[in-house]
Amino acid sequence: MEQKQRVGEKSPQAMPRPGGRAARIQAAVFKAVDELKQAGEELTVPAIATHAGVTPSTIYRRWGTLAELLSDVAVRHLRPDAAPPDSGDWRADLKGWLEQYAEEMASEPGRAMIRDVLAADRTDNACVCSAYTGQQLDVIRQRALDRGDSPPDTAVLMDRVVAPVIYRILFGRETPAGEYVAGLVAEVLGDGEG
Amino acid sequence: MEQKQRVGEKSPQAMPRPGGRAARIQAAVFKAVDELKQAGEELTVPAIATHAGVTPSTIYRRWGTLAELLSDVAVRHLRPDAAPPDSGDWRADLKGWLEQYAEEMASEPGRAMIRDVLAADRTDNACVCSAYTGQQLDVIRQRALDRGDSPPDTAVLMDRVVAPVIYRILFGRETPAGEYVAGLVAEVLGDGEG
DNA sequence: CCACTAAAGCAAATAGTTTGCTTTTAGAGC
DNA sequence: GCTCTAAAAGCAAACTATTTGCTTTAGTGG
C-alpha cells in the first residue's frame, strides 16, 4: 500500500510518526527549555529532561546533541507570529519592520537565538530562519507591487539591509543603532529606484 | 626594575605570564588541534590534551571549554598572512580580494572556522575577525587614496560587500558564487561614486 | 641563589553521554 | 474495535568528559 502521510505540521524537526505522543514530548521538552532559560538555570540535557518529565536518552536519541535541540527551540521563536504592520506606506513599513527586527535580533535573547541556530551541525535551521525574514520582506514588497510601485528585490533587501544588521550583531563590538538601520533603508530605497 | 614585558606576541589569548612555558603549551595545544582536525579525529578535550602531551585540566583551566579553544584556533587561522595583492588598479584588487575571501570563507574549512569563532561565549574573537577584514580593506583603500582616488568607506564596504557574503554563507542554502560576489563589488563601486 | 606565585600535573569525584535491552504506544490491516 | 508491527520512550549500566583539591614545576623579581 502506498504512503498516506498526512503530516500534521511541516515544522522543523521531521516527525516520521506524527502521533500524539511524539508531539506531546516535543512540546514538553521545548517548554522545559524555555522555562529553564527563563529561570536562568544551567541548560543541560539532564536538567531539561528532568524538567520535561522525560529521560535524557529520549532527548539524545531525538536530537543528538544539546546544540541541535537549542537550535530547534530558537527557530521556533524566530518564526514571525504576524505579518509586518500595514500603514499604507510600504517604505515606512519597511523601515519600521527593519528597526524592530534589528532591535529584536540585537537584544541579548535575540543574539542568543541566532547563536543557537548557527551552532547546530545541521544547517537547515539557519536557512529556515533567513527564509522567515525573506517572507516578511515579501509581504511588504507585495503590498508595494499591488499599488503599482516597484520595490527592490527581496534578494537586494536581504543583501543591503538584513545582512549588514546581522553581520554587525554577530561580529561587531556594538549593536546596530536605530539611526544606522534607518540609514540602510534610506540608501536602498534611494538608489534602488530614482 | 619596571616591567620588561617583552611579549612575543599580542595574539588572542591574553597571557598574564608570558614565560616560555605558557607559550610552549599554547603552541602544543594549537598544533594538536590542527593535527587532529587534519587527521579527521574526534575533537575532544581529552584527545587534544593527549596529543599535545598535556593534561585535560590544563586545557580546561586555560580555555574553560572546547568551544573557546576552537574559537582561538580559528581566529589564528583567519588572521591574514599577507596584504592583498597590488596590481595598481584598486578596483580590480578589491574585486580580486573579495572573490578570494568569499571562496575561502565559503569552503568547508572556512565555514567551520566562522562557526567556531561565533560559537565561543566570548564575543571578542568575532570582533577581531571582522577587524582583520577591515584592515585588509583599509590597505586597498589606502592605495586608492594615495592615487587621489575616492574609494567607498570601509564601513560601506563591510556593509555592502562583506556582510552579504558572510550572511549567505551562514544562512544561505547555497554558497555565494564568484559571479554574485563580482556583482556586489560592481554595485558598490558603481553607485559609491560616479 | 632564594622566595614567591602562576600555571601544570595528578587523581578522585562529579556530571554528561552512549548504548543494549525492555516496555509502551500510535498507526495499519483485518 | 482488535491485533500486529515498529518507532520511539524508559531504564540502567557502561563510558566519557568535566571539575576540583592538592601537589609539583618553573618563570620572575629580589
Coordinates of C-alpha atoms in Angstrom, one line a residue, chain B residues 11 31 61 64 67 93 113 118-119 138 145 155 176 189 194:
Chain B
S11 CA 47.9 37.3 20.0
K31 CA 49.2 22.3 17.0
R61 CA 41.7 25.8 33.2
G64 CA 37.3 26.8 30.0
A67 CA 34.4 25.9 22.1
D93 CA 42.3 44.5 -6.3
M113 CA 36.2 28.4 11.3
L118 CA 31.0 32.5 16.7
A119 CA 30.3 29.5 18.9
D138 CA 41.9 49.6 4.5
L145 CA 43.6 57.3 -1.6
A155 CA 32.2 50.7 6.8
P176 CA 27.8 32.6 -2.9
L189 CA 31.8 50.8 -6.9
G194 CA 30.1 58.4 -10.4

